[in-house]
Short mmCIF file of C-alpha atoms and ligand atoms in Angstrom, two decimals:
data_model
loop_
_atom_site.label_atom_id
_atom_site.label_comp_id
_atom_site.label_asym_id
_atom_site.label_seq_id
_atom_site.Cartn_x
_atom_site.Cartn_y
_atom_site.Cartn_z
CA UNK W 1 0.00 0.00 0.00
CA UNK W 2 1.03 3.34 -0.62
CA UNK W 3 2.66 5.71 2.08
CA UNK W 4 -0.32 8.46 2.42
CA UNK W 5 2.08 11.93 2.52
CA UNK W 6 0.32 15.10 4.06
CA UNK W 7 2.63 17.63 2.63
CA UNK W 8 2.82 20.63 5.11
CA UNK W 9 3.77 24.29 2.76
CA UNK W 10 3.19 23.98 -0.81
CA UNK W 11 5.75 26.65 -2.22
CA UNK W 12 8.29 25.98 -4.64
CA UNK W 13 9.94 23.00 -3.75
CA UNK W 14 7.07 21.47 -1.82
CA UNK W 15 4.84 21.18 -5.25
CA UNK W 16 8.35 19.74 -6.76
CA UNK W 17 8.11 17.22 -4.31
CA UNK W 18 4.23 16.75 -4.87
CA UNK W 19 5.46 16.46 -8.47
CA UNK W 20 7.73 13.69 -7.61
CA UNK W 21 5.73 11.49 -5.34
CA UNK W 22 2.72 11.80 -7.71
CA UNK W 23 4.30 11.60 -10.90
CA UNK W 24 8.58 10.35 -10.61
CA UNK W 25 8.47 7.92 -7.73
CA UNK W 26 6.90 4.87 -6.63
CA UNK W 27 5.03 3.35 -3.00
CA UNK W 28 3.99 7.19 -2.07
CA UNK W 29 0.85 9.27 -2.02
CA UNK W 30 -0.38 12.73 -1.57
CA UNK W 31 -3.60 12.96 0.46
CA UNK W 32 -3.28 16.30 2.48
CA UNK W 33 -1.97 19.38 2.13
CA UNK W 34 -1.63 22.87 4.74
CA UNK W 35 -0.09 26.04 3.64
CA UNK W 36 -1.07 29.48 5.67
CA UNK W 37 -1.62 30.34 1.96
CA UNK W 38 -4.89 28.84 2.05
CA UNK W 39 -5.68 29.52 -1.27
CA UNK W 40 -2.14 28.22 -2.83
CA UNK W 41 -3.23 25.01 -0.76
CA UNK W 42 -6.73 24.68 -2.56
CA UNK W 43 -4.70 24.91 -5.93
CA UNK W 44 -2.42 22.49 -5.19
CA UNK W 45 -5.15 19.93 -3.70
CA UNK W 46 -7.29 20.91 -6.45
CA UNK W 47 -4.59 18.70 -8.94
CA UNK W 48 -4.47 16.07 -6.31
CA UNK W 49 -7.49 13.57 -6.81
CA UNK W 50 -8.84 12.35 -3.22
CA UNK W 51 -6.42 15.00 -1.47
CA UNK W 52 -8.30 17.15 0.48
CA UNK W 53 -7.05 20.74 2.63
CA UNK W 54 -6.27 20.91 6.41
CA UNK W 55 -6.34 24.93 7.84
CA UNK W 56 -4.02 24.29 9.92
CA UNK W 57 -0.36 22.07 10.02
CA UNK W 58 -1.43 20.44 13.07
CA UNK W 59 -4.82 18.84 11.65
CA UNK W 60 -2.98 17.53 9.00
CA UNK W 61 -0.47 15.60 11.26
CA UNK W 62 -3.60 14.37 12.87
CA UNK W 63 -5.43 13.24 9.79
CA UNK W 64 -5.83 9.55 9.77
CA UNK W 65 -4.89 9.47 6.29
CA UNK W 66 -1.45 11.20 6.59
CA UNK W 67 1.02 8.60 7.78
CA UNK W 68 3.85 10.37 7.06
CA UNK W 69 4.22 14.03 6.90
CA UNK W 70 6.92 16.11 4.72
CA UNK W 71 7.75 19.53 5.88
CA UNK W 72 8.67 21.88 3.41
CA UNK W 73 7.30 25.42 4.89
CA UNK W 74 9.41 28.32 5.74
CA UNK W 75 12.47 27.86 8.14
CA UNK W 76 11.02 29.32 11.35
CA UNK W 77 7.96 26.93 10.92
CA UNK W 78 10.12 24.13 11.08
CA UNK W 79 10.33 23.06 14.48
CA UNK W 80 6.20 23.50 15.60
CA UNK W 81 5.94 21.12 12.65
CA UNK W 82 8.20 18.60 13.13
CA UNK W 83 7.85 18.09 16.98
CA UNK W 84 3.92 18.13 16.36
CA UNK W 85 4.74 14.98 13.70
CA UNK W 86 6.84 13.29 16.36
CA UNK W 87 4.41 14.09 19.17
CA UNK W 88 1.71 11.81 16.65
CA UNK W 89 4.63 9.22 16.06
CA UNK W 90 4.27 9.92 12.46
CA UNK W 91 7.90 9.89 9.97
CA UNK W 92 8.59 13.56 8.88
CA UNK W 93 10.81 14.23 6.12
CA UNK W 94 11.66 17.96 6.83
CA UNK W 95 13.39 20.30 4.60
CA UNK W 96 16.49 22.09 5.72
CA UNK W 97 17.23 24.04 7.48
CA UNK W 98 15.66 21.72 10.34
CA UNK W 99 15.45 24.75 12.01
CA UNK W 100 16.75 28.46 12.13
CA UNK W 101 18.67 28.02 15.31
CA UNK W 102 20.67 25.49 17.24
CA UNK W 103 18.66 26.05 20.26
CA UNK W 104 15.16 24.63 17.97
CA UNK W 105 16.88 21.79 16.79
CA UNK W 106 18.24 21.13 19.94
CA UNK W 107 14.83 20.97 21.04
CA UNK W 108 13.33 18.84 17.83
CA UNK W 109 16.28 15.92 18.65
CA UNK W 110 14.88 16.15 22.62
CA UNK W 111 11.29 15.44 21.25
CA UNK W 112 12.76 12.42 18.97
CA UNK W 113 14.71 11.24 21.73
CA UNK W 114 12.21 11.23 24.37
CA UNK W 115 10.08 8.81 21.95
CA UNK W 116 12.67 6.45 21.43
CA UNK W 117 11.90 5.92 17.58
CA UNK W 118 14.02 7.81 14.59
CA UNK W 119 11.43 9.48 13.03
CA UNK W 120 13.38 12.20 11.44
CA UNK W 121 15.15 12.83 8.33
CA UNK W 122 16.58 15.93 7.22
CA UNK W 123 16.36 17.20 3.22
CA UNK W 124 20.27 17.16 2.87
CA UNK W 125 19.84 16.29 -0.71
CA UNK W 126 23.37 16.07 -1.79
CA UNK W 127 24.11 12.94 0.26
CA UNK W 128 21.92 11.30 -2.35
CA UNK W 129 24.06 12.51 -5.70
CA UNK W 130 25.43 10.07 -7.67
CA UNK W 131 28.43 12.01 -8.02
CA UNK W 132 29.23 12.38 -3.83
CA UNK W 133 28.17 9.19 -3.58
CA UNK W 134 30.85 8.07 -6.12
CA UNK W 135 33.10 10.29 -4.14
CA UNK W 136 32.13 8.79 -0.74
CA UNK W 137 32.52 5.61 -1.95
CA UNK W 138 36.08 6.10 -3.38
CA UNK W 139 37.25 7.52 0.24
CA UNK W 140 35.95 4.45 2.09
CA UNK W 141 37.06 1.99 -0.35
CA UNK W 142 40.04 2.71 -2.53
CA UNK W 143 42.64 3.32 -0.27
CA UNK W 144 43.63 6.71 -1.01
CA UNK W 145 45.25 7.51 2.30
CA UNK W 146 44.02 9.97 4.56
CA UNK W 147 42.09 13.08 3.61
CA UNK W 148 44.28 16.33 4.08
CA UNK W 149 42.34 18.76 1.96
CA UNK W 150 38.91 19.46 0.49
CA UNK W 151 38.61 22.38 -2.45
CA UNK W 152 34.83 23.32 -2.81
CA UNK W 153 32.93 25.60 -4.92
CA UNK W 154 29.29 26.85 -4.92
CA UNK W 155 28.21 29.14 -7.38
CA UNK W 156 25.10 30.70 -8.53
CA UNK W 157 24.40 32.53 -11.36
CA UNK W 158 22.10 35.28 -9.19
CA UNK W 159 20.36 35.96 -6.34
CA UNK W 160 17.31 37.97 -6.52
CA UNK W 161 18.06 42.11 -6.48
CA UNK W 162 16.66 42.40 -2.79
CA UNK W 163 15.91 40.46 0.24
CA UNK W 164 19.20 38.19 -0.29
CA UNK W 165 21.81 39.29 2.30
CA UNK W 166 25.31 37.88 2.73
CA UNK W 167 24.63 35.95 5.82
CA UNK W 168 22.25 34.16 3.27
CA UNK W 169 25.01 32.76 1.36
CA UNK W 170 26.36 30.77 4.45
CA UNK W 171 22.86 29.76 6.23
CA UNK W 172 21.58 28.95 2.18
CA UNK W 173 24.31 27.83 0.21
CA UNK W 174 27.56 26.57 2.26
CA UNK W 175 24.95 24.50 4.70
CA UNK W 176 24.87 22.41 1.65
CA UNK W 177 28.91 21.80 2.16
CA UNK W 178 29.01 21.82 5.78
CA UNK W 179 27.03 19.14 5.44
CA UNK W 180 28.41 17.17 2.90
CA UNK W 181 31.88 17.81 4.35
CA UNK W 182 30.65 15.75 8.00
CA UNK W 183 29.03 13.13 5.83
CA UNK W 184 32.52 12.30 3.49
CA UNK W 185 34.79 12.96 6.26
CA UNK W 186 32.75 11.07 8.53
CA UNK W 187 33.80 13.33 11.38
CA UNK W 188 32.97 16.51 12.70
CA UNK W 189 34.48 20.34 12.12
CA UNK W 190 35.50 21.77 15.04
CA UNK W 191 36.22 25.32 13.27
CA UNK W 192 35.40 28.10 10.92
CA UNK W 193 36.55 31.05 9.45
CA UNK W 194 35.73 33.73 6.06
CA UNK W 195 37.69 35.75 3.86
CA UNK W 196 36.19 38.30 1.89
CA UNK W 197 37.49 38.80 -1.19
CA UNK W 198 37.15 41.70 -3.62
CA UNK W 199 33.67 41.91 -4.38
CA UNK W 200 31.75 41.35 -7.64
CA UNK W 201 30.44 44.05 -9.39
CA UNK W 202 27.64 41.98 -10.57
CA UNK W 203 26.44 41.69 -6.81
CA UNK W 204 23.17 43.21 -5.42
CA UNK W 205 23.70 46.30 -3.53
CA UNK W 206 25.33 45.43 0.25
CA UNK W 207 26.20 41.64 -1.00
CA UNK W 208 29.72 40.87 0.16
CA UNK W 209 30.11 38.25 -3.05
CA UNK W 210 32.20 36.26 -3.57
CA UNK W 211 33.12 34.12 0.31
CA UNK W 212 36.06 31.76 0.88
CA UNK W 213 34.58 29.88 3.97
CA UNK W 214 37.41 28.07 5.91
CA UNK W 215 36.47 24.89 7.83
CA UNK W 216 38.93 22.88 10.16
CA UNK W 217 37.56 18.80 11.17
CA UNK W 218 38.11 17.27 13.53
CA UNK W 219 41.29 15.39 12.37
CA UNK W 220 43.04 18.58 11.28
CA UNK W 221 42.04 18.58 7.65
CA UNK W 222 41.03 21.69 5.56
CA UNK W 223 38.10 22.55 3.77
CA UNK W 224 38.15 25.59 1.57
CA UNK W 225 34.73 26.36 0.13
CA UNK W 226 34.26 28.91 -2.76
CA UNK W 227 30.61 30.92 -2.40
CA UNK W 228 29.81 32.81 -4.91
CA UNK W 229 26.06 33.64 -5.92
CA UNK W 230 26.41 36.50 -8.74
CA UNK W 231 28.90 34.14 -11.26
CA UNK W 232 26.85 34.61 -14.03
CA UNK W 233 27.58 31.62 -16.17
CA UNK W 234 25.14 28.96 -14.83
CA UNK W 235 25.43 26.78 -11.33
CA UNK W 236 28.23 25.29 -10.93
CA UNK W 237 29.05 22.68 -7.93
CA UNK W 238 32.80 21.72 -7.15
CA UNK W 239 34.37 19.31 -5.25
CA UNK W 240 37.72 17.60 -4.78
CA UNK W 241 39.27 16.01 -2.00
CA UNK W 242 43.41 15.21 -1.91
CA UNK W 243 44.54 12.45 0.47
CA UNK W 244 47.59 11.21 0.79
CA UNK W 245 47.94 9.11 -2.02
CA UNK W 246 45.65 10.53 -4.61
CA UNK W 247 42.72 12.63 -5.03
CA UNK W 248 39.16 12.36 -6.40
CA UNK W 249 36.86 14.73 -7.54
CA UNK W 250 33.50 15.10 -9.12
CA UNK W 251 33.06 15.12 -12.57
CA UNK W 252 31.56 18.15 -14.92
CA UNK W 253 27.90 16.55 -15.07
CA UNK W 254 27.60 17.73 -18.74
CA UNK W 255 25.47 14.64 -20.63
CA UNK W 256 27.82 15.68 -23.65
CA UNK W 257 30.58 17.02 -24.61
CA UNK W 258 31.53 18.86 -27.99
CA UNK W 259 34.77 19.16 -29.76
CA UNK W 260 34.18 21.04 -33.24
CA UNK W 261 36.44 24.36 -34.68
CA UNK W 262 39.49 24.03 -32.19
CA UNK W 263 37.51 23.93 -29.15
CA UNK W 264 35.57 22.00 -26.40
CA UNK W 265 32.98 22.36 -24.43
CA UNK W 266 30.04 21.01 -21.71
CA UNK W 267 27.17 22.06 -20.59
CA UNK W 268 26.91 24.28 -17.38
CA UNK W 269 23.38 23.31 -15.62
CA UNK W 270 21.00 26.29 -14.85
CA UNK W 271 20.02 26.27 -11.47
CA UNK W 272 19.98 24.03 -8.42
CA UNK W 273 17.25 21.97 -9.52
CA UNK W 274 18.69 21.48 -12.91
CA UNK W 275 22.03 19.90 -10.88
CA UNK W 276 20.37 18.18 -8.29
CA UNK W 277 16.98 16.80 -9.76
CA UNK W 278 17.97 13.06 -9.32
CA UNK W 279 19.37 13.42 -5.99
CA UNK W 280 15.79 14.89 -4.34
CA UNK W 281 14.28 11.81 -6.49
CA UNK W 282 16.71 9.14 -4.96
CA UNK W 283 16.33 11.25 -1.34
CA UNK W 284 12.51 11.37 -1.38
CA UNK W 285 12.13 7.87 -3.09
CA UNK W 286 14.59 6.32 0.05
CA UNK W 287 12.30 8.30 2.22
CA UNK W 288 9.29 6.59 0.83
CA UNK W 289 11.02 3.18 1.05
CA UNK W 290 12.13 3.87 4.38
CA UNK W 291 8.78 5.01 5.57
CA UNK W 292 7.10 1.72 4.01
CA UNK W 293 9.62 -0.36 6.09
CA UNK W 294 8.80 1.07 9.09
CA UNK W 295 12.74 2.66 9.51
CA UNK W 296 14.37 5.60 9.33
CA UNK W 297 17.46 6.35 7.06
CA UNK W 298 19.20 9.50 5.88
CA UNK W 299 20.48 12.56 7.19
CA UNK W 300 18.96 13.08 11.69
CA UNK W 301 18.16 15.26 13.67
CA UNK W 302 22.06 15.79 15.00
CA UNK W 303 22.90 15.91 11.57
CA UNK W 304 20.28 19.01 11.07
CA UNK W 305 21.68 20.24 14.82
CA UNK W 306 25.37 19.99 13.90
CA UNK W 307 24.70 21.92 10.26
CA UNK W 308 23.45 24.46 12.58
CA UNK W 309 25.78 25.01 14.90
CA UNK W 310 28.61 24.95 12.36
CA UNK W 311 26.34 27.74 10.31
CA UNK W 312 26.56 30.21 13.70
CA UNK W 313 29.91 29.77 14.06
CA UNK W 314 30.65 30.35 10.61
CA UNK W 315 28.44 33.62 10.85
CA UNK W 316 30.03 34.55 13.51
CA UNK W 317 33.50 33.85 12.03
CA UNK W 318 31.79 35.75 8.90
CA UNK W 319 30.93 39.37 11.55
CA UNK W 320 34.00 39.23 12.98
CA UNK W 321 36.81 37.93 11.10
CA UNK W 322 38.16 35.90 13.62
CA UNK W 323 38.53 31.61 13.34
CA UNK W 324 35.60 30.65 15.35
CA UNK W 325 35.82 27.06 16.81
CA UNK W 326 32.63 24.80 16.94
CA UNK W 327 31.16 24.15 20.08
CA UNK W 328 29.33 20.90 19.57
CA UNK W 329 28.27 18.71 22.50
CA UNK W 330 28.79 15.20 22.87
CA UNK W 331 26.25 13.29 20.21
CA UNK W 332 23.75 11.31 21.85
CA UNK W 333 24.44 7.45 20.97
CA UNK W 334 21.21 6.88 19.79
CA UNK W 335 22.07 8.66 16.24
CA UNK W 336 25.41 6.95 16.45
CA UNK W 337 24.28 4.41 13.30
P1 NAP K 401 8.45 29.01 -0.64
O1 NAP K 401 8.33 28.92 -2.11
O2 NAP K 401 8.33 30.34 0.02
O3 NAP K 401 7.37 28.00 -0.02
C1 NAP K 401 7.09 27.91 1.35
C2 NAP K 401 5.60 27.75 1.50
O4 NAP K 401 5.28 27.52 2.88
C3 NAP K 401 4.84 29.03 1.09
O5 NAP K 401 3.66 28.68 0.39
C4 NAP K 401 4.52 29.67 2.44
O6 NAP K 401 3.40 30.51 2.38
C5 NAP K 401 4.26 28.42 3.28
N1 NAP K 401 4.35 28.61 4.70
C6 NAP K 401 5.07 29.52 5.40
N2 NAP K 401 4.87 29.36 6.73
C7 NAP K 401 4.02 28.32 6.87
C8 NAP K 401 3.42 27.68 7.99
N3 NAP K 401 3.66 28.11 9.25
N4 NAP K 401 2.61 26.63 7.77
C9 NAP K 401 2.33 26.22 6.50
N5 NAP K 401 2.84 26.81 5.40
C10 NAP K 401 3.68 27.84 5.58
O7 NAP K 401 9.83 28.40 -0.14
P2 NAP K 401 10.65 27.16 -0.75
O8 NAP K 401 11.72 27.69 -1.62
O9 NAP K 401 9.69 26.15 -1.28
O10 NAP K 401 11.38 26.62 0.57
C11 NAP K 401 10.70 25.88 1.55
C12 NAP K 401 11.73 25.16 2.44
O11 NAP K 401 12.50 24.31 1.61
C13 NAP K 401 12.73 26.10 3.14
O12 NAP K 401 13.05 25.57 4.39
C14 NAP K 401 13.94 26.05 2.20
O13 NAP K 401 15.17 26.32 2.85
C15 NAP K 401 13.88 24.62 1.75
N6 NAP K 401 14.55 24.39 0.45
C16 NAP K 401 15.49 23.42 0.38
C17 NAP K 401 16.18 23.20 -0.79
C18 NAP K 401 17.22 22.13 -0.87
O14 NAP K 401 18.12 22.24 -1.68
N7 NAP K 401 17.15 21.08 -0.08
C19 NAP K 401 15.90 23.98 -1.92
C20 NAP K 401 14.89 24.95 -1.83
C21 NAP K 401 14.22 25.16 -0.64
P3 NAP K 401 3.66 32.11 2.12
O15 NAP K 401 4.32 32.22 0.78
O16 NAP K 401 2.30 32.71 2.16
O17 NAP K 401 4.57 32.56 3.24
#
C-alpha cells in the first residue's frame, strides 16, 4: 500500500516534491496538504485527486490518512511542525534548514529522543548525488590515504536584487557543504573562518560576493569552500578532495561534450534543480522506502543540529573575522548508526 504523505507548505519545492511522489516515484501518495496560503493550498489539492485541505499544520499531522508528513514550509515553521509529527509518532521528512537556530533543533532531537523511535530525516539532498556518492565511496574503499584537503565551490548565477543578504550565502548555500563535508569525512568540524574577497560588481547592492569559507575537522584537515552567488555563467558545484595518495573529484555533469572548430565544451546546468533533480528523487524515493519499512534512514536530527551550529559559528566567524571554533556537545548514541 502506498505511504499516504500530508505535505505541510506547498511553495516551490514542496509542489516539486508533490510532483515527484505523484508523478517520478513509486510506493507514495499525496492525500493532504496545509499552507497558511490557504488559497495556494486549494490549488495544489485541487490537482491532487482524493487529497483534500487541512487549515491548519497540526490537523494535518492528525489526519488519519497522513502517515507520514513532509515539511517543506518556511524555516522558522520548522520546528512546531516537526515536533507536532513526532508528538503523533508519524515519519517527517523535513526540509532544511531543520530549524533556524541550534537552540530549535536542539529541542526537535529532545522530542525524537524522548520517543525512542528515529522518526526524522533531514532534506540534505546532496548525500543522495550520484556524483558524492561516487566520491564517498572512493574515500571508504580505494585506499587513497588519509584526507588532508577538500577544495569546494558553490556558485550561482544570481540571487534575486533584494531580500538576499550575505549571511544568506552561508545559512543557504555553504549548509549544503558543511554538510556534505561531515558526511565524506565522517567526522565533525571543530572550526570556521571567512575571507572576503574583492567583491563582484555583478552583486546586489550590500552583498559581500564572492566568500572563501574556511572549515577545520576534527582530524586537522582543511576545507576551503568557494561561495559565490552572482557568477553569471550557470550553477556550478565543485568538489575535490586530496589524500595522501591521490585525489578524487566530481566530474563536470555535462550529458555531452563537444569538440568542433578548435575547441571543447560542456554544458553548465541552470540552477539548483537542474544539478540536483535526481538526488531529491533518490532522497525522497529512500524516504518513501524507508517510511514503508517502518525505519528511518538519511540525514537526523544531529545531523540538522550539527549543520546548525557549524552555520553560527561560521556567521560569527563571517561578523568578525576571527577563526571561530565549533562548540558541539557530545552526540547522543542513539544517532550513532
Ligand atoms: P516558498 O516557495 O516560500 O514556499 C514555502 C511555503 O510555505 C509558502 O507557500 C509559504 O506561504 C508556506 N508557509 C510559510 N509558513 C508556513 C506555515 N507556518 N505553515 C504552513 N505553510 C507555511 O519556499 P521554498 O523555496 O519552497 O522553501 C521551503 C523550504 O524548503 C525552506 O526551508 C527552504 O530552505 C527549503 N529548500 C530546500 C532546498 C534544498 O536544496 N534542499 C531547496 C529549496 C528550498 P507564504 O508564501 O504565504 O509565506
Amino acid at each position: 500500500m502506498d505511504v499516504r504523505v500530508g505535505v505541510i507548505g506547498v511553495g516551490m519545492i514542496g509542489q516539486d516534491h508533490i510532483r515527484r511522489i505523484t508523478q517520478v516515484l513509486t510506493g507514495g501518495s499525496v492525500t493532504a496538504v496545509n499552507d497558511v496560503d490557504a488559497a495556494r493550498a486549494g490549488q495544489v489539492a485541487a490537482g491532487l485527486p482524493g487529497a483534500h485541505t487541512h487549515d491548519t499544520a497540526a490537523a494535518l499531522i492528525a489526519d488519519d490518512e497522513v502517515d507520514a508528513v513532509l515539511v517543506a514550509s518556511w524555516g522558522p515553521a520548522h520546528e512546531e511542525q516537526v515536533v507536532a509529527a513526532i508528538a503523533a509518532g508519524k515519519p517527517v521528512f523535513c526540509e532544511k534548514p531543520l530549524a533556524p537556530s541550534s537552540a530549535a533543533c536542539q529541542r526537535i532531537m529532545d522530542a525524537e529522543l524522548a520517543t525512542g523511535r528515529r522518526l526524522v530525516q533531514v532534506g540534505f539532498m546532496r548525500r543522495y548525488d550520484a556524483g558524492y556518492r561516487a566520491m564517498k565511496a572512493t574515500l571508504d574503499d580505494v585506499g587513497l590515504g588519509a584526507p588532508l584537503l577538500m577544495h569546494c565551490a558553490h556558485r550561482n548565477p544570481s540571487v534575486p536584487d533584494y531580500g538576499f543578504t550575505t549571511d544568506m550565502i552561508i545559512s543557504d548555500s555553504a549548509v549544503h557543504e558543511i554538510d556534505i563535508v561531515r558526511w565524506l569525512f565522517g567526522e565533525e568540524i571543530v572550526a570556521a573562518s571567512v575571507l572576503t574577497p574583492r567583491r563582484t560588481s555583478h552583486a546586489p547592492d550590500g552583498l559581500q560576493d564572492p566568500l572563501i569559507l574556511l572549515l577545520e575537522t576534527a582530524s586537522g584537515a582543511l576545507v576551503d569552500d568557494e561561495l559565490f552567488v552572482s557568477a553569471r555563467y550557470g550553477y556550478d558545484v565543485r568538489g575535490e578532495i586530496v589524500c595522501e595518495t591521490g585525489t578524487v573529484a566530481l566530474a563536470d555533469v555535462s550529458e555531452v561534450t563537444v569538440r568542433t572548430a578548435n575547441r571543447y565544451s560542456g554544458r553548465v546546468p541552470v540552477d539548483w534543480r537542474d544539478r540536483f533533480i535526481r538526488a531529491y528523487d533518490t532522497e525522497l524515493q529512500e524516504w518513501l522506502d524507508a517510511v514503508a519499512a517502518g525505519t528511518c534512514t538519511g540525514p537526523t536530527s544531529w545531523d540538522g543540529f550539527a549543520a546548525a551550529v557549524v552555520t553560527d559559528a561560521a556567521l560569527e566567524a563571517l561578523h568578525t573575522g576571527q577563526r571561530t571554533a565549533v562548540s558541539l556537545p557530545e552526540r547522543p548514541e542513539f544517532y550513532a548508526k
